[in-house]
Amino acid sequence: MLFLILQLGSAYSRGFEIYFMDKITLEINGETREVPAVANARGLLQFLGIMEEQVALEINRKIIRRADWDSTPVSDGDHVEIVQFVGGG
């Protein structure tokens, strides 16, 4: 029996199945989502593809200042609210 494990960042392949390691479950804007474990709040926004310039971020009912995004961890079970500002006239 041939057994191959291919390391791909936080994923590996065994046969034809791909297993993702280090996933966390978050509630993002009221929706439960499973995402790869990220190091901090900025990493979460980057994974979600959200432009950081016009965003307010709240984790577990606490507003996170932009200056603190790199030092604010995101953990399994956190409740995240992301508000994007839209201009108009």
CSV table of C-alpha atoms in Angstrom, one decimal:
chain,number,residue,atom,x,y,z
A,1,MET,CA,0.0,0.0,0.0
A,2,LEU,CA,1.4,3.4,-1.0
A,3,PHE,CA,1.0,6.1,1.6
A,4,LEU,CA,2.1,9.6,0.6
A,5,ILE,CA,1.8,12.8,2.7
A,6,LEU,CA,2.3,16.0,0.8
A,7,GLN,CA,2.9,19.1,3.0
A,8,LEU,CA,1.2,22.2,1.7
A,9,GLY,CA,1.4,24.9,4.3
A,10,SER,CA,-1.3,24.1,6.7
A,11,ALA,CA,-2.8,21.3,4.6
A,12,TYR,CA,-1.7,17.8,3.7
A,13,SER,CA,-2.9,15.2,1.2
A,14,ARG,CA,-3.5,11.5,1.9
A,15,GLY,CA,-4.5,9.7,-1.1
A,16,PHE,CA,-7.1,11.8,-2.9
A,17,GLU,CA,-8.4,13.6,0.3
A,18,ILE,CA,-7.0,16.9,1.5
A,19,TYR,CA,-7.0,17.5,5.3
A,20,PHE,CA,-6.6,21.0,6.6
A,21,MET,CA,-4.9,21.3,9.9
A,22,ASP,CA,-5.2,24.0,12.5
A,23,LYS,CA,-8.7,25.2,11.7
A,24,ILE,CA,-10.8,27.4,14.0
A,25,THR,CA,-14.5,28.1,14.1
A,26,LEU,CA,-15.5,31.7,14.4
A,27,GLU,CA,-18.8,33.6,14.3
A,28,ILE,CA,-18.3,36.3,11.7
A,29,ASN,CA,-21.0,38.8,11.3
A,30,GLY,CA,-23.5,36.3,12.8
A,31,GLU,CA,-22.5,33.4,10.5
A,32,THR,CA,-20.5,30.5,11.9
A,33,ARG,CA,-17.5,29.8,9.7
A,34,GLU,CA,-14.5,27.5,9.8
A,35,VAL,CA,-11.3,29.2,8.8
A,36,PRO,CA,-7.6,28.3,8.9
A,37,ALA,CA,-6.0,29.3,12.1
A,38,VAL,CA,-4.5,32.8,11.7
A,39,ALA,CA,-2.0,34.6,13.9
A,40,ASN,CA,-3.9,37.8,14.5
A,41,ALA,CA,-6.8,40.1,13.5
A,42,ARG,CA,-5.0,41.4,10.5
A,43,GLY,CA,-4.3,37.9,9.3
A,44,LEU,CA,-8.1,37.1,9.5
A,45,LEU,CA,-8.9,40.2,7.4
A,46,GLN,CA,-6.3,39.2,4.8
A,47,PHE,CA,-7.6,35.6,4.6
A,48,LEU,CA,-11.1,36.9,4.1
A,49,GLY,CA,-9.9,39.3,1.4
A,50,ILE,CA,-11.2,42.4,3.1
A,51,MET,CA,-9.6,45.7,2.3
A,52,GLU,CA,-8.3,47.1,5.6
A,53,GLU,CA,-8.5,50.8,4.8
A,54,GLN,CA,-12.3,51.2,5.4
A,55,VAL,CA,-13.0,48.6,8.1
A,56,ALA,CA,-13.9,48.6,11.8
A,57,LEU,CA,-13.3,45.4,13.6
A,58,GLU,CA,-14.8,44.0,16.8
A,59,ILE,CA,-13.8,40.8,18.5
A,60,ASN,CA,-15.9,39.4,21.4
A,61,ARG,CA,-17.8,42.7,21.8
A,62,LYS,CA,-14.5,44.8,22.0
A,63,ILE,CA,-13.6,47.2,19.3
A,64,ILE,CA,-10.0,46.6,18.1
A,65,ARG,CA,-8.0,49.6,17.1
A,66,ARG,CA,-6.2,49.3,13.8
A,67,ALA,CA,-2.9,49.8,15.7
A,68,ASP,CA,-3.6,46.6,17.7
A,69,TRP,CA,-4.6,44.3,14.8
A,70,ASP,CA,-1.1,42.7,14.7
A,71,SER,CA,-1.1,42.0,18.4
A,72,THR,CA,-4.7,40.9,18.8
A,73,PRO,CA,-5.0,37.1,18.6
A,74,VAL,CA,-8.0,35.4,17.0
A,75,SER,CA,-9.0,32.2,18.8
A,76,ASP,CA,-11.4,29.3,18.2
A,77,GLY,CA,-15.0,30.4,19.3
A,78,ASP,CA,-14.4,34.1,18.9
A,79,HIS,CA,-17.3,36.4,17.8
A,80,VAL,CA,-16.1,38.7,15.1
A,81,GLU,CA,-17.9,41.7,13.7
A,82,ILE,CA,-16.5,43.4,10.6
A,83,VAL,CA,-18.1,46.7,9.4
A,84,GLN,CA,-17.1,48.1,6.1
A,85,PHE,CA,-17.6,51.8,5.5
A,86,VAL,CA,-19.2,52.8,2.2
A,87,GLY,CA,-19.2,56.4,1.0
A,88,GLY,CA,-21.9,57.9,-1.1
A,89,GLY,CA,-23.4,61.2,-2.0
